[in-house]
Amino acid sequence: EELWHVFLCLLQMKNITLFLLFLPSLIYAQQNFHKLSIGAGGGITSNRGELNSPQKKELIIGTADYYLTPFLHGGIEAQLGKMSGQETSYNRYFENNFKALIVSAKLHLGQFMNNSPANRNTLLTNAVKGVYAGLGTGVIKNSQQQIYRDKNNRLTMGTNSNKEIFVPVSVGIDNSGFQSRLIAGLRYQANYVLGDQVDGYYSAGSRNDFYSNISITLKYKFGPMGIF
C-alpha cells in the first residue's frame, strides 16, 4: 500500500511538472483584444445602373463595431456620398446625393489560422490574417440634385427622392493580425439594390441597380477585453 501511495504521488508530481512546463506557452498562445471600435474613412463610389457612362464620386464613412473575436465582428456603418452618370443616347444624366445605413458582419482569415507564438511573429502570416469578407443589409436614401426629365419620354420617368434596401458584399484587408488598437483597412464593397431608382430613372422590365465603392478606413479599438 505504501508503494502504491508513493507511485501515485510521483505520478501527480509528474503531471504538475508537465503542466508547469507547458503553462507559459498556453498563456502566450492566448490573445487579448478589445471588443469595441469606432472608425471613419473615405473613398469613391461608382454607379452601375442603366446609364452607360458612370462617374466616380466621393464617399464618407463612419463605423461602430463589436468584436466577438479579433477576427469576427459585426456593426453599423453610415455612408454619405454622391453618385452620378450620364447616357448620351437619350440625353439622360443624374447626380444623387445619398445617405446609407448598413448592418453587417465581417469574418477574417485569422479566425481559422493557428494562433501559436511562431505564427504571431511572421509578417506574411499576420498580414494574411487580416484578409476578410463581409455580408449585410442596408437602406439607401436617394436624393437627386440634378437629373434630366422629359414628360414625353418614358425613359426619363422616376422619382427624385426615395429609399431602397440593398445587400452589401465586401472584401478587404486590414492589420487585425498585428494586435494593434488602430486598425487601418482597404475595402471593396459591391452593393446589390433591391430596386431600380438609385439613378432616379425607372422603366418597366429594367434590371435592379448596382453600385460599388472602394474605401480606406481607420478604426480605434477600445472597451472591455476578451481572450481569443
mmCIF file of C-alpha atoms in Angstrom:
data_model
loop_
_atom_site.group_PDB
_atom_site.id
_atom_site.type_symbol
_atom_site.label_atom_id
_atom_site.label_comp_id
_atom_site.label_asym_id
_atom_site.label_seq_id
_atom_site.Cartn_x
_atom_site.Cartn_y
_atom_site.Cartn_z
ATOM 1 C CA GLU A 1 0.000 0.000 0.000
ATOM 2 C CA GLU A 2 2.868 2.365 0.771
ATOM 3 C CA LEU A 3 4.468 1.652 -2.588
ATOM 4 C CA TRP A 4 1.154 2.381 -4.334
ATOM 5 C CA HIS A 5 0.853 5.666 -2.435
ATOM 6 C CA VAL A 6 4.401 6.659 -3.409
ATOM 7 C CA PHE A 7 3.646 5.771 -7.060
ATOM 8 C CA LEU A 8 0.533 7.995 -7.061
ATOM 9 C CA CYS A 9 2.492 10.858 -5.521
ATOM 10 C CA LEU A 10 5.207 10.576 -8.161
ATOM 11 C CA LEU A 11 2.607 10.436 -10.942
ATOM 12 C CA GLN A 12 0.878 13.529 -9.565
ATOM 13 C CA MET A 13 4.199 15.384 -9.331
ATOM 14 C CA LYS A 14 4.960 14.433 -12.922
ATOM 15 C CA ASN A 15 1.616 15.793 -14.114
ATOM 16 C CA ILE A 16 2.143 19.028 -12.180
ATOM 17 C CA THR A 17 5.646 19.376 -13.643
ATOM 18 C CA LEU A 18 4.403 18.880 -17.197
ATOM 19 C CA PHE A 19 1.617 21.400 -16.620
ATOM 20 C CA LEU A 20 4.095 23.977 -15.301
ATOM 21 C CA LEU A 21 6.376 23.395 -18.274
ATOM 22 C CA PHE A 22 3.589 23.977 -20.795
ATOM 23 C CA LEU A 23 1.801 26.746 -18.866
ATOM 24 C CA PRO A 24 3.873 29.633 -20.327
ATOM 25 C CA SER A 25 3.179 28.528 -23.889
ATOM 26 C CA LEU A 26 -0.529 28.099 -23.150
ATOM 27 C CA ILE A 27 -0.740 31.591 -21.696
ATOM 28 C CA TYR A 28 1.305 33.096 -24.512
ATOM 29 C CA ALA A 29 -0.913 31.464 -27.119
ATOM 30 C CA GLN A 30 -3.918 33.410 -25.837
ATOM 31 C CA GLN A 31 -4.636 36.789 -27.376
ATOM 32 C CA ASN A 32 -6.288 39.688 -25.571
ATOM 33 C CA PHE A 33 -8.436 42.007 -27.645
ATOM 34 C CA HIS A 34 -10.733 44.988 -27.177
ATOM 35 C CA LYS A 35 -14.363 44.319 -28.049
ATOM 36 C CA LEU A 36 -15.436 47.738 -29.368
ATOM 37 C CA SER A 37 -14.260 50.043 -32.118
ATOM 38 C CA ILE A 38 -15.244 53.273 -33.809
ATOM 39 C CA GLY A 39 -13.850 54.493 -37.087
ATOM 40 C CA ALA A 40 -14.040 56.776 -40.068
ATOM 41 C CA GLY A 41 -12.924 56.706 -43.653
ATOM 42 C CA GLY A 42 -13.421 57.845 -47.183
ATOM 43 C CA GLY A 43 -13.385 56.612 -50.737
ATOM 44 C CA ILE A 44 -15.024 56.729 -54.136
ATOM 45 C CA THR A 45 -18.378 55.419 -55.365
ATOM 46 C CA SER A 46 -19.382 54.355 -58.844
ATOM 47 C CA ASN A 47 -22.898 53.593 -60.090
ATOM 48 C CA ARG A 48 -23.575 50.662 -62.421
ATOM 49 C CA GLY A 49 -27.181 51.324 -63.328
ATOM 50 C CA GLU A 50 -28.879 51.901 -66.647
ATOM 51 C CA LEU A 51 -26.691 54.823 -67.732
ATOM 52 C CA ASN A 52 -23.644 53.824 -69.761
ATOM 53 C CA SER A 53 -21.208 56.488 -68.513
ATOM 54 C CA PRO A 54 -20.868 56.407 -64.702
ATOM 55 C CA GLN A 55 -18.654 58.903 -62.885
ATOM 56 C CA LYS A 56 -16.677 58.294 -59.703
ATOM 57 C CA LYS A 57 -17.709 60.457 -56.757
ATOM 58 C CA GLU A 58 -16.630 60.977 -53.136
ATOM 59 C CA LEU A 59 -17.749 58.891 -50.158
ATOM 60 C CA ILE A 60 -17.516 59.485 -46.379
ATOM 61 C CA ILE A 61 -17.860 56.599 -43.890
ATOM 62 C CA GLY A 62 -18.451 56.255 -40.119
ATOM 63 C CA THR A 63 -18.368 52.873 -38.337
ATOM 64 C CA ALA A 64 -19.074 51.257 -34.954
ATOM 65 C CA ASP A 65 -18.263 47.566 -34.371
ATOM 66 C CA TYR A 66 -18.492 44.879 -31.700
ATOM 67 C CA TYR A 67 -15.827 42.136 -31.786
ATOM 68 C CA LEU A 68 -16.709 38.570 -30.808
ATOM 69 C CA THR A 69 -13.063 37.658 -31.517
ATOM 70 C CA PRO A 70 -10.217 39.718 -33.034
ATOM 71 C CA PHE A 71 -11.272 38.306 -36.414
ATOM 72 C CA LEU A 72 -15.074 38.156 -36.214
ATOM 73 C CA HIS A 73 -17.160 41.279 -35.695
ATOM 74 C CA GLY A 74 -20.413 42.929 -36.592
ATOM 75 C CA GLY A 75 -21.528 46.511 -36.575
ATOM 76 C CA ILE A 76 -23.182 49.540 -38.076
ATOM 77 C CA GLU A 77 -21.858 51.738 -40.844
ATOM 78 C CA ALA A 78 -23.144 55.109 -42.032
ATOM 79 C CA GLN A 79 -22.299 56.374 -45.511
ATOM 80 C CA LEU A 80 -22.658 59.814 -47.029
ATOM 81 C CA GLY A 81 -21.737 60.345 -50.651
ATOM 82 C CA LYS A 82 -22.586 61.086 -54.247
ATOM 83 C CA MET A 83 -23.223 59.118 -57.410
ATOM 84 C CA SER A 84 -23.569 60.472 -60.902
ATOM 85 C CA GLY A 85 -23.652 59.392 -64.508
ATOM 86 C CA GLN A 86 -24.918 60.169 -67.960
ATOM 87 C CA GLU A 87 -26.129 58.483 -71.122
ATOM 88 C CA THR A 88 -25.656 60.423 -74.323
ATOM 89 C CA SER A 89 -28.021 58.209 -76.377
ATOM 90 C CA TYR A 90 -31.087 59.554 -74.576
ATOM 91 C CA ASN A 91 -29.571 62.697 -73.083
ATOM 92 C CA ARG A 92 -30.125 61.315 -69.584
ATOM 93 C CA TYR A 93 -27.969 62.339 -66.627
ATOM 94 C CA PHE A 94 -28.237 62.408 -62.844
ATOM 95 C CA GLU A 95 -26.425 63.314 -59.631
ATOM 96 C CA ASN A 96 -27.579 61.561 -56.475
ATOM 97 C CA ASN A 97 -26.594 62.821 -53.016
ATOM 98 C CA PHE A 98 -27.243 59.688 -50.983
ATOM 99 C CA LYS A 99 -27.201 58.532 -47.371
ATOM 100 C CA ALA A 100 -26.930 54.861 -46.409
ATOM 101 C CA LEU A 101 -27.071 52.845 -43.207
ATOM 102 C CA ILE A 102 -25.621 49.315 -43.142
ATOM 103 C CA VAL A 103 -25.679 46.465 -40.624
ATOM 104 C CA SER A 104 -23.093 43.805 -41.463
ATOM 105 C CA ALA A 105 -20.733 41.103 -40.186
ATOM 106 C CA LYS A 106 -17.119 40.504 -41.238
ATOM 107 C CA LEU A 107 -15.009 37.360 -40.932
ATOM 108 C CA HIS A 108 -11.196 37.392 -41.257
ATOM 109 C CA LEU A 109 -8.920 34.522 -42.278
ATOM 110 C CA GLY A 110 -7.232 34.888 -38.897
ATOM 111 C CA GLN A 111 -10.259 33.161 -37.358
ATOM 112 C CA PHE A 112 -9.146 29.892 -38.984
ATOM 113 C CA MET A 113 -5.376 30.231 -38.628
ATOM 114 C CA ASN A 114 -3.036 28.901 -35.961
ATOM 115 C CA ASN A 115 -2.641 31.367 -33.096
ATOM 116 C CA SER A 116 0.724 29.974 -31.961
ATOM 117 C CA PRO A 117 3.621 32.282 -30.953
ATOM 118 C CA ALA A 118 5.534 31.282 -34.111
ATOM 119 C CA ASN A 119 2.715 32.471 -36.378
ATOM 120 C CA ARG A 120 2.348 35.755 -34.474
ATOM 121 C CA ASN A 121 5.910 36.711 -35.306
ATOM 122 C CA THR A 122 5.577 36.046 -39.042
ATOM 123 C CA LEU A 123 4.955 39.203 -41.065
ATOM 124 C CA LEU A 124 3.294 37.443 -44.000
ATOM 125 C CA THR A 125 1.080 35.290 -41.778
ATOM 126 C CA ASN A 126 -0.122 38.293 -39.770
ATOM 127 C CA ALA A 127 -0.884 40.149 -42.995
ATOM 128 C CA VAL A 128 -2.905 37.223 -44.369
ATOM 129 C CA LYS A 129 -4.906 37.083 -41.111
ATOM 130 C CA GLY A 130 -6.310 40.494 -41.998
ATOM 131 C CA VAL A 131 -7.959 39.371 -45.256
ATOM 132 C CA TYR A 132 -11.735 39.339 -44.758
ATOM 133 C CA ALA A 133 -15.169 39.066 -46.360
ATOM 134 C CA GLY A 134 -18.361 40.737 -45.203
ATOM 135 C CA LEU A 135 -22.101 40.490 -45.757
ATOM 136 C CA GLY A 136 -25.003 42.576 -44.549
ATOM 137 C CA THR A 137 -28.112 44.549 -45.337
ATOM 138 C CA GLY A 138 -28.680 48.260 -45.731
ATOM 139 C CA VAL A 139 -31.036 51.090 -46.564
ATOM 140 C CA ILE A 140 -30.094 53.849 -49.003
ATOM 141 C CA LYS A 141 -31.882 57.205 -49.201
ATOM 142 C CA ASN A 142 -31.562 58.708 -52.665
ATOM 143 C CA SER A 143 -31.864 62.421 -53.355
ATOM 144 C CA GLN A 144 -31.495 63.582 -56.954
ATOM 145 C CA GLN A 145 -29.895 67.017 -57.146
ATOM 146 C CA GLN A 146 -29.531 67.165 -60.919
ATOM 147 C CA ILE A 147 -31.498 64.944 -63.266
ATOM 148 C CA TYR A 148 -32.984 65.134 -66.757
ATOM 149 C CA ARG A 149 -36.746 64.717 -67.083
ATOM 150 C CA ASP A 150 -38.949 64.748 -70.190
ATOM 151 C CA LYS A 151 -42.654 64.131 -69.662
ATOM 152 C CA ASN A 152 -42.929 62.887 -73.238
ATOM 153 C CA ASN A 153 -40.162 60.302 -72.832
ATOM 154 C CA ARG A 154 -40.937 57.283 -70.620
ATOM 155 C CA LEU A 155 -37.201 56.523 -70.283
ATOM 156 C CA THR A 156 -36.837 59.613 -68.091
ATOM 157 C CA MET A 157 -39.581 58.617 -65.647
ATOM 158 C CA GLY A 158 -38.764 58.151 -61.965
ATOM 159 C CA THR A 159 -38.721 59.851 -58.576
ATOM 160 C CA ASN A 160 -36.291 62.426 -57.244
ATOM 161 C CA SER A 161 -36.342 61.081 -53.682
ATOM 162 C CA ASN A 162 -36.793 57.519 -52.440
ATOM 163 C CA LYS A 163 -35.469 54.808 -50.121
ATOM 164 C CA GLU A 164 -34.386 51.325 -51.145
ATOM 165 C CA ILE A 165 -32.979 48.216 -49.488
ATOM 166 C CA PHE A 166 -29.681 46.794 -50.683
ATOM 167 C CA VAL A 167 -27.306 43.930 -49.918
ATOM 168 C CA PRO A 168 -23.643 44.924 -49.427
ATOM 169 C CA VAL A 169 -20.961 42.296 -50.101
ATOM 170 C CA SER A 170 -17.399 43.301 -49.217
ATOM 171 C CA VAL A 171 -13.842 42.017 -49.385
ATOM 172 C CA GLY A 172 -10.809 43.731 -47.921
ATOM 173 C CA ILE A 173 -7.662 43.605 -45.860
ATOM 174 C CA ASP A 174 -6.578 45.308 -42.644
ATOM 175 C CA ASN A 175 -3.943 44.923 -39.930
ATOM 176 C CA SER A 176 -6.094 42.903 -37.499
ATOM 177 C CA GLY A 177 -3.405 40.202 -37.353
ATOM 178 C CA PHE A 178 -0.870 42.542 -35.719
ATOM 179 C CA GLN A 179 -2.838 43.054 -32.459
ATOM 180 C CA SER A 180 -2.953 46.830 -32.844
ATOM 181 C CA ARG A 181 -5.626 49.050 -31.338
ATOM 182 C CA LEU A 182 -5.525 51.154 -34.524
ATOM 183 C CA ILE A 183 -6.960 49.176 -37.435
ATOM 184 C CA ALA A 184 -6.291 50.533 -40.925
ATOM 185 C CA GLY A 185 -8.008 48.849 -43.841
ATOM 186 C CA LEU A 186 -8.695 48.854 -47.563
ATOM 187 C CA ARG A 187 -12.079 47.569 -48.805
ATOM 188 C CA TYR A 188 -14.095 46.953 -51.951
ATOM 189 C CA GLN A 189 -17.873 46.832 -51.488
ATOM 190 C CA ALA A 190 -20.452 45.689 -54.036
ATOM 191 C CA ASN A 191 -23.994 46.873 -53.330
ATOM 192 C CA TYR A 192 -26.922 44.968 -54.851
ATOM 193 C CA VAL A 193 -30.008 47.187 -54.688
ATOM 194 C CA LEU A 194 -33.471 45.613 -54.477
ATOM 195 C CA GLY A 195 -34.899 48.362 -56.625
ATOM 196 C CA ASP A 196 -34.233 50.482 -59.691
ATOM 197 C CA GLN A 197 -34.148 54.165 -58.740
ATOM 198 C CA VAL A 198 -30.681 54.877 -57.358
ATOM 199 C CA ASP A 199 -30.072 56.768 -60.591
ATOM 200 C CA GLY A 200 -33.546 58.315 -60.470
ATOM 201 C CA TYR A 201 -34.843 56.506 -63.549
ATOM 202 C CA TYR A 202 -37.304 53.655 -63.739
ATOM 203 C CA SER A 203 -38.676 51.819 -66.737
ATOM 204 C CA ALA A 204 -40.678 48.584 -66.877
ATOM 205 C CA GLY A 205 -38.524 45.500 -67.342
ATOM 206 C CA SER A 206 -35.246 47.175 -66.374
ATOM 207 C CA ARG A 207 -32.858 45.406 -64.009
ATOM 208 C CA ASN A 208 -32.215 46.411 -60.412
ATOM 209 C CA ASP A 209 -29.468 48.936 -59.715
ATOM 210 C CA PHE A 210 -25.945 48.126 -58.598
ATOM 211 C CA TYR A 211 -23.224 50.392 -57.279
ATOM 212 C CA SER A 212 -19.817 49.851 -55.733
ATOM 213 C CA ASN A 213 -17.253 51.706 -53.676
ATOM 214 C CA ILE A 214 -13.598 51.469 -52.725
ATOM 215 C CA SER A 215 -12.667 52.923 -49.348
ATOM 216 C CA ILE A 216 -9.918 53.332 -46.769
ATOM 217 C CA THR A 217 -10.861 53.281 -43.087
ATOM 218 C CA LEU A 218 -9.140 53.823 -39.743
ATOM 219 C CA LYS A 219 -10.669 52.296 -36.588
ATOM 220 C CA TYR A 220 -9.761 52.609 -32.913
ATOM 221 C CA LYS A 221 -10.417 49.633 -30.630
ATOM 222 C CA PHE A 222 -11.401 50.184 -27.003
ATOM 223 C CA GLY A 223 -13.796 48.907 -24.342
ATOM 224 C CA PRO A 224 -13.977 45.608 -22.426
ATOM 225 C CA MET A 225 -11.331 42.949 -23.023
ATOM 226 C CA GLY A 226 -11.773 39.442 -24.372
ATOM 227 C CA ILE A 227 -9.462 36.430 -24.739
ATOM 228 C CA PHE A 228 -9.031 34.553 -28.011
#
